[in-house]
Short mmCIF file of C-alpha atoms in Angstrom, two decimals:
data_model
loop_
_atom_site.label_atom_id
_atom_site.label_comp_id
_atom_site.label_asym_id
_atom_site.label_seq_id
_atom_site.Cartn_x
_atom_site.Cartn_y
_atom_site.Cartn_z
CA UNK K 1 16.66 3.90 9.89
CA UNK K 2 12.61 3.73 8.20
CA UNK K 3 11.37 7.22 6.70
CA UNK K 4 9.07 6.72 9.73
CA UNK K 5 11.47 7.21 12.38
CA UNK K 6 13.28 9.85 10.15
CA UNK K 7 9.68 11.64 10.46
CA UNK K 8 9.24 10.93 14.04
CA UNK K 9 12.77 12.48 15.00
CA UNK K 10 12.12 15.25 13.01
CA UNK K 11 9.05 16.08 14.77
CA UNK K 12 11.28 15.71 18.35
CA UNK K 13 13.28 18.54 17.17
CA UNK K 14 10.74 20.34 14.94
CA UNK K 15 9.41 20.91 19.15
CA UNK K 16 12.64 21.64 20.41
CA UNK K 17 12.40 18.03 22.39
CA UNK K 18 16.06 16.31 22.26
CA UNK K 19 15.80 14.19 19.03
CA UNK K 20 16.39 10.62 21.12
CA UNK K 21 16.06 7.66 19.04
CA UNK K 22 14.70 5.59 22.33
CA UNK K 23 11.87 7.85 22.78
CA UNK K 24 11.43 7.76 18.74
CA UNK K 25 11.16 4.48 19.28
CA UNK K 26 9.09 3.82 21.57
CA UNK K 27 6.63 6.28 19.91
CA UNK K 28 6.96 4.62 17.12
CA UNK K 29 6.24 0.82 18.10
CA UNK K 30 2.85 2.43 19.78
CA UNK K 31 1.76 3.95 17.69
CA UNK K 32 2.13 0.69 15.51
CA UNK K 33 0.66 -1.10 18.21
CA UNK K 34 -2.13 0.92 18.26
CA UNK K 35 -2.59 1.48 14.93
CA UNK K 36 -3.37 -2.23 14.55
CA UNK K 37 -6.62 -2.11 16.02
CA UNK K 38 -8.09 -0.16 13.15
CA UNK K 39 -6.44 -3.51 10.52
CA UNK K 40 -9.19 -5.88 9.33
CA UNK K 41 -9.14 -7.78 6.14
CA UNK K 42 -12.50 -8.20 4.06
CA UNK K 43 -13.72 -11.76 3.92
CA UNK K 44 -13.29 -11.89 0.27
CA UNK K 45 -9.66 -10.78 0.06
CA UNK K 46 -7.63 -14.24 0.32
CA UNK K 47 -9.29 -16.05 -1.72
CA UNK K 48 -9.65 -13.11 -5.00
CA UNK K 49 -5.81 -12.90 -5.14
CA UNK K 50 -5.35 -16.67 -4.71
CA UNK K 51 -7.75 -16.16 -8.10
CA UNK K 52 -5.79 -13.69 -9.53
CA UNK K 53 -3.37 -14.87 -9.08
CA UNK K 54 -3.60 -18.26 -10.90
CA UNK K 55 -4.03 -16.46 -13.93
CA UNK K 56 -1.98 -12.89 -13.63
CA UNK K 57 1.32 -11.97 -12.17
CA UNK K 58 0.29 -9.78 -8.94
CA UNK K 59 2.24 -6.92 -6.78
CA UNK K 60 1.21 -4.97 -4.32
CA UNK K 61 2.50 -1.53 -4.56
CA UNK K 62 2.38 0.42 -0.58
CA UNK K 63 3.20 3.49 0.79
CA UNK K 64 3.82 2.41 4.18
CA UNK K 65 6.77 4.37 5.67
CA UNK K 66 8.33 1.33 8.48
CA UNK K 67 8.32 -1.91 5.93
CA UNK K 68 9.39 -4.19 9.45
CA UNK K 69 5.96 -3.52 10.47
CA UNK K 70 4.28 -3.31 7.19
CA UNK K 71 6.28 -6.66 5.61
CA UNK K 72 5.08 -8.19 9.60
CA UNK K 73 1.36 -7.32 8.66
CA UNK K 74 0.99 -9.19 5.37
CA UNK K 75 3.21 -12.17 7.09
CA UNK K 76 0.35 -12.75 9.84
CA UNK K 77 -2.53 -11.56 7.70
CA UNK K 78 -1.57 -14.44 4.86
CA UNK K 79 -0.63 -12.36 2.32
CA UNK K 80 3.18 -12.70 1.80
CA UNK K 81 2.66 -15.55 -0.62
CA UNK K 82 -0.17 -14.12 -2.82
CA UNK K 83 2.56 -11.27 -4.20
CA UNK K 84 5.06 -11.72 -7.20
CA UNK K 85 6.49 -8.78 -5.69
CA UNK K 86 5.97 -6.73 -3.03
CA UNK K 87 6.94 -2.99 -2.58
CA UNK K 88 6.76 -0.53 0.31
CA UNK K 89 7.60 2.77 -0.17
CA UNK K 90 9.86 2.54 3.11
CA UNK K 91 12.07 0.70 1.78
CA UNK K 92 12.67 2.30 -1.83
CA UNK K 93 11.74 6.18 -0.32
CA UNK K 94 10.01 6.72 -3.01
CA UNK K 95 6.46 7.07 -2.24
CA UNK K 96 3.15 6.95 -4.56
CA UNK K 97 2.15 8.82 -6.69
CA UNK K 98 5.44 9.19 -7.88
CA UNK K 99 5.90 6.93 -10.98
CA UNK K 100 9.25 5.36 -10.16
CA UNK K 101 7.34 2.91 -7.55
CA UNK K 102 5.05 1.74 -9.63
CA UNK K 103 7.90 1.20 -12.62
CA UNK K 104 9.50 -0.74 -10.42
CA UNK K 105 6.44 -3.36 -10.44
CA UNK K 106 6.61 -3.48 -13.74
CA UNK K 107 9.90 -3.80 -13.99
CA UNK K 108 10.18 -6.75 -11.52
CA UNK K 109 6.70 -8.59 -13.42
CA UNK K 110 7.84 -7.46 -16.74
CA UNK K 111 4.51 -5.82 -17.31
CA UNK K 112 3.53 -3.52 -19.13
CA UNK K 113 1.71 -0.33 -18.05
CA UNK K 114 -0.86 -0.56 -20.74
CA UNK K 115 -1.02 -4.82 -19.35
CA UNK K 116 -1.63 -4.29 -15.75
CA UNK K 117 -4.66 -2.83 -13.74
CA UNK K 118 -4.28 -1.22 -10.66
CA UNK K 119 -6.22 -0.98 -8.03
CA UNK K 120 -6.02 0.77 -4.68
CA UNK K 121 -8.26 3.29 -2.85
CA UNK K 122 -7.00 6.82 -3.34
CA UNK K 123 -7.48 8.75 -5.67
CA UNK K 124 -4.36 11.20 -5.47
CA UNK K 125 -1.95 8.04 -4.99
CA UNK K 126 -3.23 5.71 -6.45
CA UNK K 127 -5.13 6.19 -9.06
CA UNK K 128 -3.07 8.75 -10.45
CA UNK K 129 -0.15 7.73 -10.52
CA UNK K 130 -0.60 4.03 -11.31
CA UNK K 131 -2.51 6.77 -14.50
CA UNK K 132 0.11 8.60 -14.87
CA UNK K 133 2.74 5.02 -15.65
CA UNK K 134 -0.08 4.72 -18.57
CA UNK K 135 -1.85 1.85 -16.07
CA UNK K 136 -5.52 0.95 -15.59
CA UNK K 137 -6.67 2.31 -12.77
CA UNK K 138 -9.48 0.54 -11.26
CA UNK K 139 -10.43 2.39 -7.65
CA UNK K 140 -12.12 0.29 -4.93
CA UNK K 141 -13.90 2.48 -3.00
CA UNK K 142 -15.62 0.25 -0.75
CA UNK K 143 -17.79 2.60 1.71
CA UNK K 144 -18.34 5.02 -1.47
CA UNK K 145 -16.78 7.77 -0.66
CA UNK K 146 -15.76 8.92 -2.96
CA UNK K 147 -18.78 10.04 -5.69
CA UNK K 148 -18.34 11.74 -8.45
CA UNK K 149 -15.07 9.06 -9.14
CA UNK K 150 -16.02 8.95 -12.90
CA UNK K 151 -13.58 6.00 -13.52
CA UNK K 152 -13.58 2.41 -13.12
CA UNK K 153 -14.44 2.12 -9.32
CA UNK K 154 -15.62 -2.12 -7.38
CA UNK K 155 -16.83 -1.83 -3.78
CA UNK K 156 -15.70 -5.23 -2.82
CA UNK K 157 -12.19 -6.73 -4.09
CA UNK K 158 -13.80 -9.88 -4.92
CA UNK K 159 -15.45 -7.35 -8.06
CA UNK K 160 -12.31 -7.24 -9.77
CA UNK K 161 -12.30 -10.95 -11.46
CA UNK K 162 -15.08 -9.73 -13.55
CA UNK K 163 -12.97 -6.47 -14.47
CA UNK K 164 -9.58 -8.73 -16.31
#
């Protein structure tokens, strides 16, 4: 059972409904199918990740409660092969900003935190979590949602190439 499925089962019970695994599974697949309509890959993502991977070890640290969907999405978008290591919170039952999820990636890549740049779009999970373990955090703020953030930021992934 994935964390997402467990959350749906808890929700059913909370509302006094039968904890029916089939109903929860159907709701989960409907939700994930709807999610697909909002997924897009920025036009510079593949080329930037390819350029980075030629020079540095790369990892993806993702908070996602249904790992099979996340892994399938990465495959469909052609991203899986662009990372040396992928850790998905739903597989390890630890979410960002918990330092343990960052440490899994750092250990897998044999990288020291103070030599690692971490890019993320969430101040509370990505930036705070990576900073807490000693990584250099970079906010990717494509839509200008964090105008008051005073740390390093990029608006396009390709800008990352000038920071490394």
